[in-house]
Coordinates of C-alpha atoms and ligand atoms in Angstrom, one line a residue:
Chain R
M126 CA 16.1 47.4 -1.5
I127 CA 14.4 49.3 -4.4
T128 CA 16.4 51.3 -6.9
F129 CA 14.9 53.4 -9.7
S130 CA 17.5 54.7 -12.2
G131 CA 16.2 56.9 -15.0
V132 CA 12.8 55.2 -15.2
H133 CA 10.3 56.3 -17.7
K134 CA 6.8 55.1 -18.5
W135 CA 4.3 56.2 -21.0
F136 CA 0.6 55.4 -21.4
K137 CA 0.4 55.9 -25.1
Q138 CA 1.3 59.6 -25.5
L139 CA 1.1 60.3 -21.8
H140 CA 4.4 60.5 -20.0
V141 CA 3.4 59.3 -16.6
L142 CA 6.9 58.6 -15.1
N143 CA 9.6 61.0 -16.2
D144 CA 13.2 60.1 -15.3
I145 CA 12.5 58.7 -11.9
N146 CA 15.6 58.2 -9.8
L147 CA 14.9 56.9 -6.3
H148 CA 16.6 54.6 -3.8
V149 CA 14.8 53.0 -0.9
T150 CA 17.0 51.3 1.7
P151 CA 16.0 48.2 3.7
G152 CA 13.7 49.0 6.6
E153 CA 13.0 52.5 5.3
V154 CA 9.4 53.9 5.3
L155 CA 9.0 56.1 2.3
V156 CA 5.9 58.3 1.8
V157 CA 4.9 59.4 -1.7
C158 CA 2.5 62.3 -2.1
G159 CA 1.4 64.6 -4.8
P160 CA -1.6 65.8 -6.6
S161 CA -4.1 63.4 -8.2
G162 CA -2.9 62.2 -11.6
S163 CA 0.8 62.9 -10.9
G164 CA 1.8 59.2 -11.3
K165 CA 2.0 58.0 -7.7
S166 CA 0.0 54.8 -8.3
T167 CA 1.9 54.1 -11.5
L168 CA 5.2 54.5 -9.6
I169 CA 4.3 52.2 -6.8
R170 CA 2.7 49.7 -9.2
T171 CA 6.0 49.4 -11.2
I172 CA 7.7 48.0 -8.1
N173 CA 5.9 44.7 -8.3
Q174 CA 5.5 45.1 -12.1
L175 CA 1.7 45.5 -12.1
E176 CA 2.9 48.2 -14.5
P177 CA 5.9 47.4 -16.6
I178 CA 8.4 50.3 -17.2
N179 CA 9.4 51.4 -20.7
Q180 CA 12.9 52.7 -20.1
G181 CA 15.5 52.8 -17.4
S182 CA 16.3 50.3 -14.7
L183 CA 14.4 49.2 -11.7
V184 CA 16.0 46.7 -9.2
V185 CA 13.9 45.3 -6.4
D186 CA 15.4 43.1 -3.8
G187 CA 18.3 42.3 -6.1
M188 CA 16.1 41.4 -9.0
D189 CA 16.4 43.5 -12.2
L190 CA 12.8 44.0 -13.4
S191 CA 14.0 44.7 -17.0
D192 CA 15.4 41.2 -17.1
K193 CA 13.0 39.0 -18.9
K194 CA 14.4 35.9 -17.2
I195 CA 13.4 36.8 -13.6
D196 CA 10.4 34.9 -12.1
I197 CA 8.0 37.8 -11.5
N198 CA 5.7 35.6 -9.4
K199 CA 8.5 34.9 -7.1
L200 CA 9.2 38.6 -6.7
R201 CA 5.6 39.4 -6.2
A202 CA 5.3 36.9 -3.4
E203 CA 8.0 38.8 -1.6
V204 CA 6.3 42.2 -2.0
G205 CA 2.9 42.8 -0.3
F206 CA 0.5 45.2 -2.0
V207 CA -2.4 47.0 -0.3
F208 CA -4.9 48.7 -2.6
Q209 CA -7.1 51.7 -2.1
Q210 CA -10.2 49.6 -2.6
F211 CA -8.9 46.6 -0.4
N212 CA -9.7 44.1 -3.2
L213 CA -10.3 41.2 -0.8
Y214 CA -11.5 38.0 -2.5
P215 CA -15.3 38.2 -1.9
H216 CA -15.8 34.4 -2.2
L217 CA -13.4 33.6 0.6
S218 CA -13.7 34.1 4.3
V219 CA -11.3 36.3 6.2
I220 CA -9.1 33.4 7.1
G221 CA -9.4 32.0 3.5
N222 CA -8.2 35.4 2.1
I223 CA -5.2 35.3 4.3
T224 CA -4.2 31.7 3.9
L225 CA -4.8 31.3 0.2
A226 CA -1.4 32.4 -1.0
P227 CA 0.7 30.8 1.8
I228 CA -1.1 27.5 1.1
K229 CA -1.0 27.5 -2.7
I230 CA 2.2 29.4 -3.4
R231 CA 4.4 28.5 -0.4
N232 CA 2.9 25.1 0.2
T233 CA 2.4 25.9 3.9
P234 CA 0.3 23.2 5.5
K235 CA -3.2 24.5 6.1
K236 CA -3.1 24.2 9.9
E237 CA 0.2 26.1 10.1
A238 CA -1.1 28.8 7.6
E239 CA -4.2 29.2 9.8
E240 CA -2.2 29.6 13.0
Q241 CA -0.1 32.2 11.4
A242 CA -3.2 34.0 10.0
M243 CA -4.7 34.1 13.4
Q244 CA -1.5 35.7 14.8
L245 CA -1.8 38.3 12.1
L246 CA -5.5 38.8 12.7
T247 CA -4.8 39.4 16.3
R248 CA -2.1 41.9 15.4
V249 CA -4.6 43.9 13.3
G250 CA -7.3 43.5 16.0
L251 CA -9.7 41.2 14.1
A252 CA -9.2 37.8 15.5
E253 CA -13.0 37.4 16.1
K254 CA -13.7 38.0 12.4
R255 CA -11.8 34.9 11.1
D256 CA -14.9 33.3 9.6
A257 CA -16.6 36.5 8.4
Y258 CA -16.9 37.3 4.7
P259 CA -15.5 40.6 3.3
S260 CA -19.0 41.9 2.6
Q261 CA -19.8 41.6 6.3
L262 CA -16.9 43.9 7.3
S263 CA -16.6 47.7 7.4
G264 CA -14.1 49.4 5.1
G265 CA -11.5 49.8 7.9
Q266 CA -11.8 46.1 8.8
Q267 CA -11.5 45.0 5.2
Q268 CA -8.3 47.1 4.8
R269 CA -6.8 45.6 8.0
V270 CA -7.6 42.1 6.7
A271 CA -6.0 43.2 3.4
I272 CA -2.8 44.2 5.3
A273 CA -2.8 40.9 7.1
R274 CA -3.2 39.1 3.8
G275 CA -0.2 40.9 2.5
L276 CA 1.9 40.1 5.6
A277 CA 1.0 36.4 5.5
M278 CA 3.6 35.9 2.8
R279 CA 6.2 37.4 5.1
P280 CA 7.2 40.0 2.5
K281 CA 10.4 42.1 2.7
I282 CA 8.5 45.0 1.2
M283 CA 5.0 46.3 1.7
L284 CA 3.5 48.7 -0.8
F285 CA 0.4 50.8 0.1
D286 CA -1.5 52.8 -2.5
E287 CA -3.7 55.3 -0.7
P288 CA -4.8 52.7 1.8
T289 CA -7.1 55.1 3.7
S290 CA -8.6 57.2 0.8
A291 CA -11.6 55.0 0.4
L292 CA -12.4 54.9 4.1
D293 CA -14.9 56.9 6.2
P294 CA -13.0 59.3 8.4
E295 CA -13.7 57.5 11.6
M296 CA -12.0 54.3 10.2
I297 CA -8.8 55.9 9.0
G298 CA -7.2 55.9 12.4
E299 CA -7.4 52.1 12.9
V300 CA -5.7 51.4 9.6
L301 CA -3.0 54.0 10.2
Q302 CA -2.4 52.5 13.6
V303 CA -1.8 49.1 12.1
M304 CA 0.6 50.6 9.5
Q305 CA 2.4 52.5 12.2
D306 CA 2.9 49.3 14.2
L307 CA 4.1 47.6 11.1
A308 CA 6.7 50.3 10.4
K309 CA 8.3 49.6 13.7
T310 CA 9.0 46.0 12.7
G311 CA 11.7 47.1 10.3
I312 CA 9.9 46.0 7.1
T313 CA 10.5 48.2 4.0
M314 CA 7.4 50.3 3.3
V315 CA 6.4 52.5 0.4
V316 CA 3.2 54.4 1.1
V317 CA 1.3 56.6 -1.2
T318 CA -0.8 58.7 1.1
H319 CA -2.2 62.2 1.8
E320 CA -2.2 61.5 5.5
M321 CA 0.3 64.0 6.5
G322 CA 0.1 63.2 10.2
F323 CA 1.2 59.6 9.3
A324 CA 4.0 61.0 7.1
R325 CA 5.3 63.3 9.8
E326 CA 5.3 60.6 12.5
V327 CA 6.2 57.4 10.7
A328 CA 8.0 58.3 7.4
D329 CA 11.8 58.3 7.1
R330 CA 11.5 60.3 3.9
V331 CA 8.9 62.0 1.9
V332 CA 8.8 62.1 -1.9
F333 CA 6.7 64.7 -3.7
M334 CA 5.6 64.0 -7.2
A335 CA 3.9 66.2 -9.8
D336 CA 3.3 65.4 -13.5
G337 CA 5.4 62.2 -13.4
V338 CA 8.4 63.9 -12.0
I339 CA 9.9 63.7 -8.5
L340 CA 10.0 67.3 -7.5
E341 CA 11.1 66.9 -4.0
E342 CA 12.7 64.3 -1.8
A343 CA 13.2 65.2 1.9
A344 CA 13.0 64.2 5.5
P345 CA 9.5 64.8 6.7
E346 CA 10.3 67.7 9.0
D347 CA 12.1 69.5 6.1
F348 CA 9.3 68.7 3.7
F349 CA 6.6 70.1 5.9
L350 CA 8.5 73.1 7.4
R351 CA 10.7 74.1 4.5
P352 CA 9.2 72.8 1.2
Q353 CA 11.6 73.8 -1.5
H354 CA 9.3 73.8 -4.5
E355 CA 6.4 76.1 -5.2
R356 CA 4.2 73.1 -6.3
S357 CA 4.9 71.4 -2.9
R358 CA 4.0 74.6 -1.0
Q359 CA 0.8 74.8 -3.0
F360 CA 0.0 71.1 -2.4
L361 CA 0.6 71.4 1.3
R362 CA -1.6 74.5 1.6
Q363 CA -4.4 72.8 -0.2
L364 CA -4.1 69.7 1.9
L365 CA -3.8 71.4 5.2
T366 CA -6.4 74.1 5.0
P367 CA -9.5 71.9 4.6
M368 CA -8.1 69.4 7.0
Q369 CA -7.5 71.8 9.8
A370 CA -11.0 73.3 9.2
E371 CA -12.4 69.8 9.5
C372 CA -10.5 68.9 12.6
S373 CA -10.9 72.0 14.7
Chain M
M251 CA -58.3 7.3 -31.3
L252 CA -61.5 7.3 -29.3
N253 CA -61.3 3.5 -29.2
Y254 CA -57.8 3.6 -27.8
Q255 CA -57.5 1.5 -24.8
F256 CA -55.2 2.9 -22.1
D257 CA -53.1 0.3 -20.5
W258 CA -50.7 1.7 -18.0
S259 CA -49.9 -1.7 -16.6
I260 CA -47.7 -2.4 -19.6
I261 CA -45.3 0.2 -18.6
T262 CA -45.4 -0.2 -14.8
S263 CA -44.4 -3.8 -14.7
G264 CA -42.7 -6.6 -16.5
K265 CA -40.3 -6.6 -19.4
Y266 CA -41.3 -3.2 -20.8
F267 CA -41.0 -1.6 -17.4
D268 CA -37.5 -3.0 -17.3
W269 CA -36.7 -1.5 -20.7
L270 CA -37.9 1.9 -19.6
V271 CA -35.8 1.8 -16.4
A272 CA -32.8 0.8 -18.4
G273 CA -33.4 3.7 -20.6
L274 CA -33.8 6.0 -17.7
I275 CA -30.5 4.8 -16.2
T276 CA -28.7 5.3 -19.6
T277 CA -30.2 8.8 -19.9
L278 CA -29.0 9.7 -16.4
K279 CA -25.5 8.3 -17.0
L280 CA -25.3 10.0 -20.4
S281 CA -26.5 13.4 -19.0
A282 CA -24.4 13.3 -15.8
I283 CA -21.2 12.4 -17.5
S284 CA -21.7 14.9 -20.3
I285 CA -22.6 17.7 -17.9
V286 CA -19.5 17.2 -15.8
L287 CA -17.2 17.0 -18.9
A288 CA -19.0 19.9 -20.7
F289 CA -18.6 22.1 -17.6
V290 CA -14.9 21.3 -17.3
L291 CA -14.2 21.7 -21.0
G292 CA -16.3 24.9 -21.0
L293 CA -14.1 26.4 -18.2
V294 CA -11.0 25.5 -20.2
I295 CA -12.3 27.0 -23.5
A296 CA -13.5 30.2 -21.7
V297 CA -10.0 30.7 -20.3
M298 CA -8.4 30.0 -23.6
R299 CA -10.8 32.4 -25.3
M300 CA -9.4 35.1 -23.0
A301 CA -5.7 34.1 -23.2
H302 CA -3.0 36.6 -24.1
N303 CA -1.6 34.2 -26.6
K304 CA -3.3 34.9 -30.0
P305 CA -3.3 31.4 -31.5
V306 CA -4.8 30.0 -28.4
R307 CA -7.5 32.7 -28.4
W308 CA -8.2 32.2 -32.0
F309 CA -8.5 28.4 -31.6
A310 CA -11.0 28.9 -28.8
H311 CA -12.9 31.4 -30.9
A312 CA -13.1 29.0 -33.9
Y313 CA -14.1 26.2 -31.6
L314 CA -17.0 28.3 -30.2
E315 CA -18.3 29.4 -33.5
F316 CA -18.0 26.0 -35.1
F317 CA -19.7 24.0 -32.5
R318 CA -22.4 26.5 -31.6
N319 CA -23.4 27.0 -35.2
T320 CA -23.7 23.4 -36.5
P321 CA -26.7 21.2 -35.6
L322 CA -26.1 18.8 -32.7
L323 CA -27.5 15.9 -34.7
V324 CA -24.9 16.4 -37.4
Q325 CA -22.2 16.5 -34.7
I326 CA -23.5 13.3 -33.2
F327 CA -23.4 11.6 -36.7
F328 CA -20.0 13.1 -37.2
W329 CA -18.5 11.5 -34.1
Y330 CA -20.3 8.3 -34.7
F331 CA -19.8 7.7 -38.4
G332 CA -17.0 10.2 -39.2
S333 CA -14.5 9.4 -36.5
Y334 CA -15.0 5.8 -37.3
K335 CA -13.5 6.4 -40.8
I336 CA -10.4 8.3 -39.8
L337 CA -9.3 6.2 -36.8
P338 CA -6.8 3.3 -37.2
A339 CA -8.3 -0.2 -37.4
V340 CA -6.9 -1.2 -34.0
V341 CA -8.7 1.7 -32.3
N342 CA -11.9 0.9 -34.2
D343 CA -11.9 -2.7 -33.2
W344 CA -11.5 -1.7 -29.6
L345 CA -14.2 0.9 -29.8
V346 CA -16.6 -1.5 -31.4
S347 CA -16.0 -4.0 -28.6
T348 CA -16.8 -1.2 -26.1
N349 CA -20.0 0.9 -26.0
F350 CA -19.0 3.1 -29.0
E351 CA -22.5 4.7 -29.5
F352 CA -22.5 5.8 -25.9
A353 CA -19.0 7.3 -26.2
A354 CA -19.8 9.1 -29.4
A355 CA -22.9 10.6 -27.8
V356 CA -20.9 11.7 -24.7
I357 CA -18.3 13.3 -27.0
A358 CA -20.9 15.1 -29.1
L359 CA -23.0 16.4 -26.2
T360 CA -19.9 17.4 -24.3
I361 CA -18.3 19.4 -27.0
Y362 CA -21.5 21.0 -28.3
T363 CA -22.6 22.1 -24.8
S364 CA -19.1 23.1 -23.7
A365 CA -19.2 25.8 -26.4
F366 CA -22.3 27.4 -24.9
I367 CA -21.1 27.0 -21.4
A368 CA -17.8 28.6 -22.3
E369 CA -19.6 31.7 -23.7
D370 CA -21.6 32.0 -20.5
I371 CA -18.6 31.6 -18.3
R372 CA -16.7 34.1 -20.4
S373 CA -19.3 36.8 -19.7
G374 CA -19.1 35.8 -16.0
I375 CA -15.3 36.3 -16.1
L376 CA -15.7 39.7 -17.8
S377 CA -18.0 40.9 -15.1
I378 CA -15.4 40.3 -12.3
P379 CA -13.7 43.6 -11.5
K380 CA -10.1 43.6 -12.9
E381 CA -8.9 44.5 -9.5
Q382 CA -9.4 40.9 -8.4
M383 CA -6.9 39.8 -11.0
E384 CA -4.5 42.5 -9.9
A385 CA -4.8 41.5 -6.2
S386 CA -4.1 37.8 -7.0
R387 CA -1.3 38.6 -9.4
S388 CA 0.4 40.9 -6.9
A389 CA 0.1 38.1 -4.3
G390 CA 2.3 36.0 -6.6
F391 CA -0.3 33.9 -8.4
S392 CA 0.3 33.2 -12.1
Y393 CA -2.4 34.2 -14.6
L394 CA -3.8 30.6 -14.7
R395 CA -3.6 30.1 -10.9
S396 CA -5.4 33.4 -10.5
M397 CA -8.1 32.2 -12.8
Q398 CA -8.3 28.9 -10.9
Y399 CA -8.5 30.2 -7.3
I400 CA -9.8 33.8 -7.7
I401 CA -11.6 34.5 -10.9
L402 CA -13.4 31.3 -12.0
P403 CA -14.9 30.6 -8.5
Q404 CA -16.5 34.0 -8.6
A405 CA -17.4 33.9 -12.3
V406 CA -19.0 30.4 -12.0
R407 CA -21.2 31.6 -9.1
I408 CA -22.7 34.5 -11.1
T409 CA -23.0 32.3 -14.1
I410 CA -25.2 29.7 -12.4
P411 CA -28.6 30.6 -13.9
P412 CA -27.4 30.3 -17.5
L413 CA -25.4 27.2 -16.6
V414 CA -28.5 25.5 -15.3
N415 CA -30.1 26.3 -18.6
Q416 CA -27.2 24.7 -20.5
F417 CA -27.4 21.6 -18.2
L418 CA -31.1 21.3 -18.9
N419 CA -30.6 21.6 -22.6
L420 CA -28.0 18.9 -22.5
A421 CA -30.3 16.5 -20.6
K422 CA -33.0 17.1 -23.2
N423 CA -30.6 17.0 -26.1
S424 CA -29.4 13.6 -24.9
S425 CA -32.5 12.1 -26.5
L426 CA -30.9 12.6 -29.9
A427 CA -28.4 9.9 -29.0
M428 CA -31.1 7.4 -29.9
T429 CA -30.4 8.1 -33.5
I430 CA -27.1 6.3 -33.3
G431 CA -28.5 3.5 -31.2
V432 CA -27.8 4.6 -27.7
M433 CA -30.5 2.8 -25.7
E434 CA -31.5 5.8 -23.6
M435 CA -35.0 6.9 -22.5
T436 CA -36.4 7.9 -25.8
Y437 CA -35.0 4.9 -27.6
Q438 CA -36.6 2.6 -25.1
A439 CA -39.9 4.4 -25.2
R440 CA -39.9 4.0 -29.0
Q441 CA -39.1 0.3 -28.5
V442 CA -41.9 -0.2 -26.1
E443 CA -44.2 1.6 -28.6
S444 CA -43.2 -0.6 -31.5
Y445 CA -43.7 -3.8 -29.5
T446 CA -46.9 -2.9 -27.8
F447 CA -48.4 -0.1 -29.9
K448 CA -48.9 1.7 -26.5
G449 CA -47.2 4.9 -27.7
F450 CA -49.2 7.2 -25.5
E451 CA -48.2 5.4 -22.3
A452 CA -44.6 4.9 -23.3
F453 CA -44.0 8.5 -24.3
T454 CA -45.8 9.8 -21.4
A455 CA -43.4 7.9 -19.2
A456 CA -40.5 9.4 -21.2
T457 CA -41.9 12.9 -20.8
V458 CA -42.3 12.5 -17.1
V459 CA -38.7 11.3 -16.8
Y460 CA -37.3 14.3 -18.7
L461 CA -39.5 16.6 -16.6
V462 CA -38.3 15.1 -13.3
L463 CA -34.7 15.1 -14.6
S464 CA -35.0 18.8 -15.3
I465 CA -36.5 19.6 -11.9
L466 CA -33.8 17.5 -10.3
I467 CA -30.9 19.4 -12.1
T468 CA -32.4 22.8 -11.2
T469 CA -32.9 21.8 -7.6
L470 CA -29.5 20.3 -7.2
V471 CA -27.7 23.4 -8.7
N472 CA -29.9 25.8 -6.8
T473 CA -29.4 24.1 -3.5
Y474 CA -25.6 24.1 -4.0
N475 CA -25.7 27.7 -5.1
E476 CA -27.8 28.8 -2.1
K477 CA -25.5 27.0 0.3
V478 CA -22.4 28.6 -1.1
L479 CA -23.9 32.0 -1.7
N480 CA -25.5 32.3 1.7
L481 CA -22.1 32.0 3.2
H482 CA -20.9 35.3 1.9
K483 CA -24.0 37.3 1.7
A484 CA -24.0 40.6 3.4
A485 CA -25.0 40.3 7.0
Ligands
ADP685 N1 -3.9 52.1 -17.3 C1 -3.8 53.4 -17.7 N2 -4.0 53.7 -19.0 C2 -3.9 55.0 -19.4 N3 -3.6 56.0 -18.6 C3 -3.5 55.8 -17.3 C4 -3.6 54.4 -16.8 N4 -3.4 54.5 -15.5 C5 -3.2 55.8 -15.1 N5 -3.2 56.5 -16.2 C6 -3.0 58.0 -16.3 O1 -1.7 58.2 -15.8 C7 -1.7 59.4 -15.0 C8 -1.1 59.0 -13.7 O2 -2.0 58.2 -13.0 P1 -1.8 57.6 -11.6 O3 -0.5 57.0 -11.5 O4 -3.0 56.8 -11.2 O5 -1.7 59.0 -10.7 P2 -2.0 59.2 -9.1 O6 -2.0 57.9 -8.5 O7 -0.9 60.1 -8.7 O8 -3.3 59.9 -9.0 C9 -3.1 59.9 -15.0 O9 -3.2 60.9 -15.9 C10 -3.9 58.8 -15.3 O10 -5.1 59.2 -16.0
MG686 MG1 -3.5 56.9 -7.4

């Protein structure tokens, strides 16, 4: 579904992605973690070409992103993206946010698009918010609307870039629950997150990145119980210690 | 001056009243048409000014500098006398048979004002967080479609106060159209004055008309603005 082969990317001098080789199979849920600044956002943003790559090859849903002739807008319509800061359209209502792309890009009739949007809103538990504006919603609600907005295009792939990092702790659960339900539907998911509980329960595979390099790639139980790399062990220690202190 | 006999009846009834009303209607038409066109053209130039394509960007930049920095009166004369010289005879004959003064005034006011509007809208666009463009691009919208559905609606909303100013300027500037013979408000007031020597009354009428027009524009835009903005204000 997604294949990175020898992918490199630079921001000027900064080597943000260094020889990335990664294959995501259809229906797989892949969690990407690693310290801040390690290139996780850049990695996930190359998948829908929000960031173009400089070297190597990246094939997404059969489309070679280094091929200038592909219709990038068509690919992006097949790939949902959920941002850390939600990025809902503030001038549109919840239903307007969800139906805009289906109506304007897929030419779905308005009524049909709204029916479909209501199904999605019900799924994320926000049916009663259809006419609210983003500024009237909590962070957790906004993020759930953002997920519904992404799903409205019936994507084959959903990308999440730290979807719960901007949320108050009490709202993280509701968003993770929606993502967990989504994972069961068989959609391909790439999730950048530090929510290790989610990774353990939902992920098929965990990728650990540091300094633009994939250091480790393992099944969740292996990654958490037998991290191979010193950097991973360090990362997990740092992540788990304050969290356990907070939870207990 | 102390012996001046005020005679308001001259302008409140009869032939001269009709002239003033005709002038008012022409001013309204001239302003309304030019405001709509200037707004649309301003949006287009603002987007061109921010295009990735360099020639497009430079063209928009030159357009802005040129039309903002030359006097409106010269631009009105240019379109009226100048374009007349460079157009083919057939087109000219057709133009003369239509209301060419009015068309030239619309063109001049539209282009002149669009340059100011484009700059205002551009700063509006720049103030929209770049994440909005990222969100719409990743949904599959092209750059221009993203502008159309996501960026411009937000940019225009925060640009409303300066836009109102530009609309008011346009309505007031429309009086310059009298110099090429457009029979708008100021032209008609001048006519009434030269026929009746009642300049005070005639120009008072014109002043009131411009004042009311300004208030009307401000109210219209603000009402629209409040209706729209209230919808997505924080609860
Ligand atoms: N648009 C950009 N221009 C220049 N440097 C960038 C840009 N985006 C990210 N970077 C840099 O690239 C590195 C990786 O960033 P990022 O992919 O956001 O890491 P992560 O998501 O893992 O925190 C960081 O050092 C960051 O400062
Ligand atoms: Mg990041």
